[in-house]
Amino acid sequence: MSIPVDRSPESTLAFLREGYRFIGARCDRYGSDVFQTRLLLVPTICLRGRPAAELFYDNDRFRRKAAMPMRAQRTLTGVGGVQGLDDAAHRDRKAMLMSVLTPTAIRQLGQLFDDEWRARIPVWERSGRVVLYDEVARMLTRAVCAWAGVPLADSDVARRTTELHAMIEAPAAVGPQHWRGLLGRRRAERWIGDIVDRARAGSLPAPAGSALRVIAEHRDERGHPLPRRIAAVDLLNILRPTVAVDRFVVFAALALHDHPQWRERVRGDEAATESFVQEVRRYYPFFPAAAARVRRSFDWAGHHFPRGRRVLFDLYGTNHHPELWPGPEQFRPDRFAGWRGDPFSLVPQGGGDHLTGHRCAGEWLTIELLKRAVTNLTSAMSYRVPPQDLTVNLRRMPALPPSGFLIDGVRPAG
Ligand code: HEM
């Protein structure tokens, strides 16, 4: 049995046009969770679903070296970071990153985010109308820099946030938005590179256990310190995605707006808050897919995977797979009540194992920050949602309601 082949000779434009539904729509059309197409001029096998997740996260079958398109490396992830490593080099770098994301450290960053949020409520009360996305972005930038040991003057918060956002928005963009991502990355790597140099020279005190200290002092599996640029790339691999949680916070606010009964359900209820947050991560679009390359040829479910072939695993499509999630297009947090976890079905941040595989290092931190945001939105303040464009356009990657979620009439909870 051969893999169904997409009719179009080159599908990059279709992917950019169709966005998050590109892979799923073809899987539905071919009646197969595996098909082959051409993306960025190379043959690419696309996969979705639970069995595919188990396959994709098998390190013996796939490698990450040279898997991600260069345009995404030069903007989103950086070149030389943990995402493109394999085997011992990956295990070493991943362990370094995971070592700063302990449960205690996650709680501390959550508390800093909470403090930022509480301090802003009176400001929002005075200023009338605010864009939640912009506000949360700056709060997260301040909180994560303070937590990571990265000094950040008040006057620099806005521009550093803009640089981090530009990297996230660039990979699927063409023209000015892509160039802004390249520029944002260049500036941010220079900024963080200088800070790593100062920490190493002892002129900038980096607290023990902080991300800056751990990365600046790290010796790799061969005993070498990380080159300055690589240290900057991997420190940015903590700062950038933490700020990106702002998108999920906007989606959580949108879900509370569209399903107001959940405002009551989550208030003071830890388990309901957790279910709500999990459903936000499942339902709303973030990263469309993850990329790898076949390590050595193999056959799977009757399909041939030739050595070196690029493979895309559909994260969004797996989170919306009807066999895994009954009524996948309905927002139903109750589906997570009593959920015991499954590394291969809820995959907004990748699947498999956090330490040995490429699953997101910041998944638990993301959940913590989202829970704090939901608690603040429902228990720390009241607000109105004025008329605005709240469409979530699945053709735009990364997706976000155009208004950034406007709120007004903010009052602290009585
Ligand atoms: C905003 C929400 C987030 C989303 C949607 C997200 C999503 C992802 C995805 C899809 C991957 C790739 C999985 C794969 O390659 O198979 C990933 C990897 C990664 N993420 Fe996240 N992430 C988020 C937040 C975070 C946070 C808060 C951090 C760190 C504090 C983080 C750090 C990383 C790192 C270091 C990797 C690379 C892991 C590796 O290659 O081994 N992410 N993330």
Coordinates of C-alpha atoms and ligand atoms in Angstrom, one line a residue:
M1 CA 0.0 0.0 0.0
S2 CA 1.5 3.3 -1.0
I3 CA 1.0 6.7 0.7
P4 CA -1.8 8.7 -0.9
V5 CA -0.2 11.5 -2.8
D6 CA -1.6 15.1 -2.9
R7 CA -2.6 16.0 -6.5
S8 CA -1.0 19.4 -6.4
P9 CA 2.7 19.5 -7.6
E10 CA 3.6 22.1 -4.9
S11 CA 1.4 22.9 -1.9
T12 CA 3.3 25.6 0.0
L13 CA 0.8 28.4 -1.1
A14 CA -2.1 26.1 -0.3
F15 CA -0.7 25.5 3.2
L16 CA -0.3 29.3 3.8
R17 CA -3.8 29.9 2.4
E18 CA -5.6 27.1 4.2
G19 CA -3.6 27.4 7.5
Y20 CA -4.4 25.1 10.4
R21 CA -6.8 22.9 8.4
F22 CA -4.4 22.1 5.5
I23 CA -3.3 18.7 6.7
G24 CA -6.7 17.7 8.2
A25 CA -8.7 18.6 5.1
R26 CA -6.5 16.4 3.0
C27 CA -6.6 13.5 5.5
D28 CA -10.4 13.8 5.3
R29 CA -10.3 13.9 1.5
Y30 CA -8.1 10.9 1.1
G31 CA -9.6 8.9 4.0
S32 CA -6.1 8.5 5.4
D33 CA -4.2 10.0 8.4
V34 CA -1.0 9.7 6.2
F35 CA -0.5 11.4 2.9
Q36 CA 2.4 12.9 0.9
T37 CA 2.7 16.3 -0.6
R38 CA 5.4 18.8 -1.7
L39 CA 6.0 21.7 0.7
L40 CA 8.8 24.3 0.2
L41 CA 9.7 22.2 -2.9
V42 CA 10.5 19.0 -1.1
P43 CA 8.4 15.8 -0.8
T44 CA 6.8 15.8 2.7
I45 CA 4.8 13.1 4.5
C46 CA 2.0 14.6 6.6
L47 CA 0.5 12.7 9.6
R48 CA -2.2 13.1 12.2
G49 CA -3.9 11.2 15.0
R50 CA -2.8 9.1 18.0
P51 CA -0.9 6.3 16.3
A52 CA 0.9 8.8 14.2
A53 CA 1.9 10.7 17.3
E54 CA 3.4 7.6 18.8
L55 CA 5.3 7.0 15.6
F56 CA 6.5 10.7 15.2
Y57 CA 7.8 10.9 18.8
D58 CA 9.9 7.7 18.4
N59 CA 13.5 9.0 18.4
D60 CA 14.8 5.8 16.7
R61 CA 12.7 6.5 13.6
F62 CA 13.1 10.3 13.3
R63 CA 15.7 13.0 13.8
R64 CA 15.4 16.7 14.1
K65 CA 18.6 17.8 12.5
A66 CA 17.7 19.9 9.4
A67 CA 14.0 19.2 9.9
M68 CA 12.7 22.6 10.4
P69 CA 12.5 25.0 7.4
M70 CA 15.3 27.6 7.5
R71 CA 12.8 30.5 7.5
A72 CA 11.4 29.2 10.8
Q73 CA 14.9 28.7 12.3
R74 CA 16.0 32.2 11.4
T75 CA 13.0 33.7 13.1
L76 CA 11.1 31.5 15.5
T77 CA 13.5 29.1 17.1
G78 CA 17.0 30.4 16.2
V79 CA 19.8 28.3 14.6
G80 CA 21.6 25.9 16.9
G81 CA 19.1 25.6 19.7
V82 CA 17.7 22.5 21.4
Q83 CA 15.0 22.0 18.7
G84 CA 17.4 20.9 16.0
L85 CA 19.5 18.5 18.2
D86 CA 19.4 14.7 18.4
D87 CA 20.7 12.0 20.7
A88 CA 23.2 12.8 23.4
A89 CA 23.5 16.5 22.4
H90 CA 19.7 16.8 22.7
R91 CA 19.5 15.0 26.0
D92 CA 22.1 17.3 27.5
R93 CA 20.6 20.5 26.3
K94 CA 17.1 19.5 27.2
A95 CA 18.1 18.5 30.7
M96 CA 19.7 21.9 31.1
L97 CA 16.5 23.6 30.1
M98 CA 14.2 21.3 32.2
S99 CA 16.5 21.9 35.2
V100 CA 15.4 25.5 35.5
L101 CA 11.7 24.6 35.1
T102 CA 11.2 22.8 38.4
P103 CA 7.8 22.9 40.1
T104 CA 9.1 25.5 42.6
A105 CA 10.5 27.7 39.8
I106 CA 7.3 27.4 37.9
R107 CA 5.3 28.5 41.0
Q108 CA 7.7 31.4 41.5
L109 CA 7.2 32.6 37.9
G110 CA 3.4 32.1 38.3
Q111 CA 3.5 34.3 41.4
L112 CA 5.5 37.1 39.6
F113 CA 2.9 37.0 36.8
D114 CA 0.1 37.2 39.4
D115 CA 1.8 40.2 41.1
E116 CA 2.1 42.0 37.7
W117 CA -1.5 41.3 37.0
R118 CA -2.8 42.6 40.4
A119 CA -0.7 45.7 40.1
R120 CA -2.2 46.5 36.7
I121 CA -5.8 46.3 37.7
P122 CA -6.0 49.8 39.2
V123 CA -4.2 51.1 36.1
W124 CA -6.7 49.5 33.8
E125 CA -9.5 50.9 36.0
R126 CA -8.2 54.4 35.4
S127 CA -7.4 54.0 31.7
G128 CA -10.8 52.8 30.5
R129 CA -10.2 50.6 27.5
V130 CA -7.3 48.2 27.3
V131 CA -6.1 45.5 24.8
L132 CA -5.6 42.4 26.9
Y133 CA -3.1 40.9 24.4
D134 CA -0.7 43.9 24.7
E135 CA -1.1 44.1 28.5
V136 CA -0.5 40.4 29.1
A137 CA 2.5 40.4 26.7
R138 CA 4.3 43.1 28.7
M139 CA 3.4 41.5 32.0
L140 CA 4.9 38.2 30.9
T141 CA 8.0 39.9 29.5
R142 CA 8.6 41.6 32.8
A143 CA 7.9 38.5 34.9
V144 CA 10.0 36.1 32.8
C145 CA 13.0 38.4 32.6
A146 CA 12.9 39.0 36.4
W147 CA 12.6 35.3 37.0
A148 CA 15.3 34.3 34.5
G149 CA 17.8 36.8 36.0
V150 CA 17.7 39.0 32.8
P151 CA 17.8 42.8 33.7
L152 CA 15.1 44.8 32.0
A153 CA 14.6 48.5 32.4
D154 CA 11.0 49.7 32.4
S155 CA 11.7 51.8 29.4
D156 CA 12.8 48.7 27.4
V157 CA 9.8 46.5 28.2
A158 CA 7.8 47.5 25.1
R159 CA 10.6 47.1 22.5
R160 CA 11.8 43.8 23.9
T161 CA 8.2 42.5 23.8
T162 CA 7.9 43.7 20.2
E163 CA 11.0 41.8 19.3
L164 CA 9.8 38.6 20.9
H165 CA 6.4 38.9 19.2
A166 CA 8.0 39.5 15.9
M167 CA 9.9 36.2 16.0
I168 CA 6.6 34.3 16.7
E169 CA 4.7 36.0 13.9
A170 CA 7.4 35.6 11.3
P171 CA 7.7 32.0 10.1
A172 CA 4.6 31.7 8.0
A173 CA 4.7 35.4 6.9
V174 CA 6.1 36.9 3.7
G175 CA 7.5 40.4 3.2
P176 CA 7.7 43.0 6.0
Q177 CA 6.3 40.8 8.7
H178 CA 8.9 38.1 8.0
W179 CA 11.7 40.8 7.9
R180 CA 10.5 42.1 11.2
G181 CA 11.0 38.6 12.6
L182 CA 14.6 38.4 11.3
L183 CA 15.4 41.8 12.7
G184 CA 13.7 41.0 16.1
R185 CA 15.8 37.8 16.3
R186 CA 19.0 39.6 15.5
R187 CA 18.4 42.3 18.1
A188 CA 17.3 39.9 20.8
E189 CA 20.3 37.5 20.2
R190 CA 22.6 40.5 20.6
W191 CA 20.8 41.7 23.7
I192 CA 20.9 38.3 25.4
G193 CA 24.4 37.5 24.1
D194 CA 25.7 40.6 25.9
I195 CA 23.9 39.6 29.1
V196 CA 25.4 36.1 28.9
D197 CA 28.9 37.6 28.5
R198 CA 28.4 39.9 31.5
A199 CA 27.1 37.0 33.6
R200 CA 30.2 34.9 32.7
A201 CA 32.5 37.8 33.4
G202 CA 31.0 38.3 36.8
S203 CA 29.9 41.9 36.1
L204 CA 26.2 40.9 36.2
P205 CA 25.2 38.9 39.3
A206 CA 22.9 36.0 38.2
P207 CA 21.1 34.3 41.0
A208 CA 21.8 30.6 41.6
G209 CA 19.4 28.4 39.8
S210 CA 18.2 31.2 37.5
A211 CA 17.9 30.4 33.8
L212 CA 20.7 33.0 33.0
R213 CA 23.1 31.4 35.5
V214 CA 22.4 27.8 34.5
I215 CA 22.8 28.5 30.8
A216 CA 25.8 30.8 31.1
E217 CA 27.6 28.2 33.3
H218 CA 26.5 25.1 31.4
R219 CA 29.0 22.6 30.1
D220 CA 27.8 20.4 27.3
E221 CA 28.1 16.6 27.1
R222 CA 31.7 17.0 26.0
G223 CA 32.6 19.5 28.8
H224 CA 32.5 22.7 26.6
P225 CA 30.6 25.9 27.6
L226 CA 27.9 26.9 25.1
P227 CA 29.1 29.4 22.5
R228 CA 27.7 32.9 23.4
R229 CA 25.2 32.8 20.4
I230 CA 23.9 29.3 21.3
A231 CA 23.5 30.3 24.9
A232 CA 21.5 33.3 23.7
V233 CA 19.3 31.1 21.5
D234 CA 18.5 28.7 24.3
L235 CA 17.8 31.5 26.8
L236 CA 15.5 33.0 24.3
N237 CA 13.9 29.5 24.0
I238 CA 12.6 30.2 27.5
L239 CA 11.8 34.0 27.2
R240 CA 10.1 33.9 23.8
P241 CA 7.6 31.1 24.4
T242 CA 6.8 32.3 27.9
V243 CA 5.7 35.6 26.4
A244 CA 3.8 33.7 23.7
V245 CA 1.5 32.3 26.4
D246 CA -0.3 35.7 25.9
R247 CA -2.0 34.2 22.9
F248 CA -3.5 31.4 25.0
V249 CA -4.5 34.0 27.7
V250 CA -6.5 35.8 25.0
F251 CA -8.1 32.6 23.9
A252 CA -9.0 31.8 27.5
A253 CA -10.6 35.3 27.8
L254 CA -12.5 34.6 24.6
A255 CA -13.7 31.2 25.9
L256 CA -14.9 32.8 29.1
H257 CA -16.7 35.4 26.9
D258 CA -18.3 32.8 24.6
H259 CA -19.2 30.3 27.4
P260 CA -20.0 32.6 30.4
Q261 CA -21.3 29.7 32.5
W262 CA -17.7 28.7 32.9
R263 CA -16.9 32.0 34.8
E264 CA -18.9 30.6 37.7
R265 CA -17.7 27.0 37.2
V266 CA -14.0 27.8 37.5
R267 CA -14.2 30.3 40.4
G268 CA -12.5 28.7 43.4
D269 CA -12.5 25.3 41.7
E270 CA -9.0 24.1 41.0
A271 CA -10.2 21.0 39.0
A272 CA -12.6 22.9 36.9
T273 CA -9.9 25.5 36.2
E274 CA -7.5 22.8 35.1
S275 CA -10.2 21.2 32.7
F276 CA -10.9 24.7 31.3
V277 CA -7.3 25.4 30.6
Q278 CA -6.7 22.0 29.0
E279 CA -9.7 22.6 26.7
V280 CA -8.3 26.0 25.8
R281 CA -5.1 24.4 24.8
R282 CA -6.8 21.7 22.8
Y283 CA -9.5 23.8 21.1
Y284 CA -7.7 27.0 20.0
P285 CA -5.0 27.0 17.3
F286 CA -1.4 27.7 18.1
F287 CA 1.4 25.8 16.3
P288 CA 0.0 24.0 13.3
A289 CA 2.5 21.2 13.0
A290 CA 5.9 19.8 14.1
A291 CA 8.7 18.7 11.7
A292 CA 11.2 15.8 11.7
R293 CA 13.1 13.7 9.2
V294 CA 13.2 10.0 8.7
R295 CA 16.4 8.6 10.3
R296 CA 16.5 5.4 8.3
S297 CA 14.0 3.8 6.0
F298 CA 11.1 1.9 7.5
D299 CA 7.6 0.7 6.8
W300 CA 4.7 1.6 9.1
A301 CA 1.0 0.6 8.7
G302 CA 1.8 -0.5 5.2
H303 CA 3.4 2.8 4.2
H304 CA 7.0 3.3 3.2
F305 CA 9.0 6.1 4.9
P306 CA 12.3 6.6 3.0
R307 CA 15.4 7.8 4.8
G308 CA 15.8 11.6 5.0
R309 CA 12.1 12.3 4.1
R310 CA 10.6 15.4 5.8
V311 CA 7.6 14.5 7.9
L312 CA 5.0 17.0 9.4
F313 CA 2.9 15.9 12.3
D314 CA -0.4 17.8 12.5
L315 CA -0.7 19.1 16.1
Y316 CA -3.9 21.1 15.4
G317 CA -5.5 18.3 13.5
T318 CA -4.7 15.7 16.2
N319 CA -6.2 18.0 18.8
H320 CA -9.4 18.1 16.6
H321 CA -9.4 14.4 15.5
P322 CA -12.9 13.1 15.8
E323 CA -11.8 9.6 16.9
L324 CA -9.9 11.1 19.8
W325 CA -12.2 14.0 20.7
P326 CA -15.9 13.5 20.2
G327 CA -17.5 16.7 19.0
P328 CA -14.0 18.2 18.4
E329 CA -15.3 21.5 17.2
Q330 CA -17.2 22.1 20.4
F331 CA -15.6 23.8 23.4
R332 CA -16.3 21.4 26.2
P333 CA -13.9 21.5 29.2
D334 CA -15.9 18.7 30.9
R335 CA -14.2 16.2 28.6
F336 CA -11.1 16.7 30.8
A337 CA -12.9 16.0 34.1
G338 CA -11.0 13.1 35.6
W339 CA -8.7 12.9 32.6
R340 CA -5.6 10.9 33.5
G341 CA -3.4 12.3 30.8
D342 CA -2.1 10.7 27.5
P343 CA 1.2 11.8 25.9
F344 CA -0.1 11.2 22.4
S345 CA -3.6 12.7 22.2
L346 CA -3.5 16.3 23.6
V347 CA -0.6 17.7 21.7
P348 CA -0.7 21.5 21.4
Q349 CA 2.9 21.5 22.7
G350 CA 4.0 18.3 21.1
G351 CA 3.7 14.7 22.3
G352 CA 5.8 11.9 23.9
D353 CA 8.2 12.5 26.7
H354 CA 9.5 15.9 27.9
L355 CA 13.0 14.8 28.9
T356 CA 13.9 12.3 26.2
G357 CA 11.9 13.7 23.3
H358 CA 11.1 17.1 21.8
R359 CA 7.9 17.7 23.7
C360 CA 7.7 21.3 24.9
A361 CA 9.9 22.1 27.9
G362 CA 7.4 24.7 29.0
E363 CA 4.2 22.8 29.0
W364 CA 3.7 22.8 32.8
L365 CA 4.7 26.4 33.0
T366 CA 2.1 27.2 30.3
I367 CA -0.6 25.5 32.3
E368 CA 0.4 27.3 35.5
L369 CA 0.4 30.7 33.8
L370 CA -3.0 30.0 32.2
K371 CA -4.6 28.9 35.4
R372 CA -3.4 32.1 37.1
A373 CA -4.8 34.2 34.2
V374 CA -8.2 32.4 34.3
T375 CA -8.3 33.0 38.1
N376 CA -7.5 36.7 37.7
L377 CA -10.0 37.1 34.9
T378 CA -12.8 35.5 37.0
S379 CA -12.0 36.3 40.6
A380 CA -9.7 39.3 40.8
M381 CA -11.6 41.8 38.6
S382 CA -14.8 42.5 36.7
Y383 CA -14.8 43.9 33.2
R384 CA -16.9 44.4 30.1
V385 CA -16.2 43.2 26.6
P386 CA -17.2 46.0 24.1
P387 CA -18.2 45.1 20.5
Q388 CA -15.1 44.2 18.5
D389 CA -13.9 41.7 15.9
L390 CA -13.2 38.4 17.9
T391 CA -13.0 36.1 14.9
V392 CA -10.4 33.4 15.1
N393 CA -9.2 33.0 11.5
L394 CA -7.9 29.5 11.0
R395 CA -6.2 30.6 7.8
R396 CA -3.9 32.9 9.7
M397 CA -0.9 31.4 11.4
P398 CA -0.4 32.1 14.2
A399 CA -4.1 32.9 14.9
L400 CA -5.3 35.7 17.2
P401 CA -8.6 37.7 17.3
P402 CA -7.8 40.9 15.4
S403 CA -8.8 43.1 18.3
G404 CA -6.4 41.5 20.7
F405 CA -9.4 41.3 23.1
L406 CA -10.5 44.7 24.2
I407 CA -11.9 45.1 27.7
D408 CA -13.3 48.1 29.5
G409 CA -15.0 49.1 32.7
V410 CA -12.4 47.2 34.7
R411 CA -13.0 47.1 38.5
P412 CA -11.2 45.2 41.2
A413 CA -13.3 42.3 42.7
G414 CA -15.2 43.6 45.7
Ligands
HEM1 C1 2.7 29.4 24.6 C2 2.5 28.2 24.7 C3 3.4 27.2 24.1 C4 3.1 26.4 23.0 C5 1.9 26.3 22.1 C6 4.3 25.6 22.8 C7 4.4 24.7 21.8 C8 5.6 23.9 21.5 C9 5.7 23.0 20.5 C10 4.7 22.6 19.5 C11 7.0 22.5 20.5 C12 7.6 21.5 19.6 C13 7.3 20.1 19.8 C14 8.0 19.2 18.8 O1 9.0 19.6 18.2 O2 7.6 18.1 18.6 C15 7.7 23.2 21.6 C16 9.0 22.9 22.0 C17 9.6 23.7 22.9 N1 9.1 24.6 23.8 FE1 7.1 25.2 23.8 N2 5.2 25.9 23.7 C18 4.7 26.9 24.5 C19 5.3 27.4 25.7 C20 6.6 27.2 26.0 C21 7.2 27.8 27.2 C22 6.5 28.6 28.2 C23 8.5 27.4 27.2 C24 9.7 27.6 28.1 C25 9.6 28.3 29.3 C26 8.7 26.5 26.0 C27 9.9 26.0 25.6 C28 10.0 25.1 24.6 C29 11.3 24.4 24.3 C30 12.7 24.7 24.9 C31 11.0 23.6 23.2 C32 12.0 22.7 22.5 C33 12.0 21.3 23.1 C34 12.9 20.3 22.4 O3 13.2 20.5 21.2 O4 13.3 19.3 23.0 N3 7.5 26.5 25.3 N4 6.8 24.0 22.2

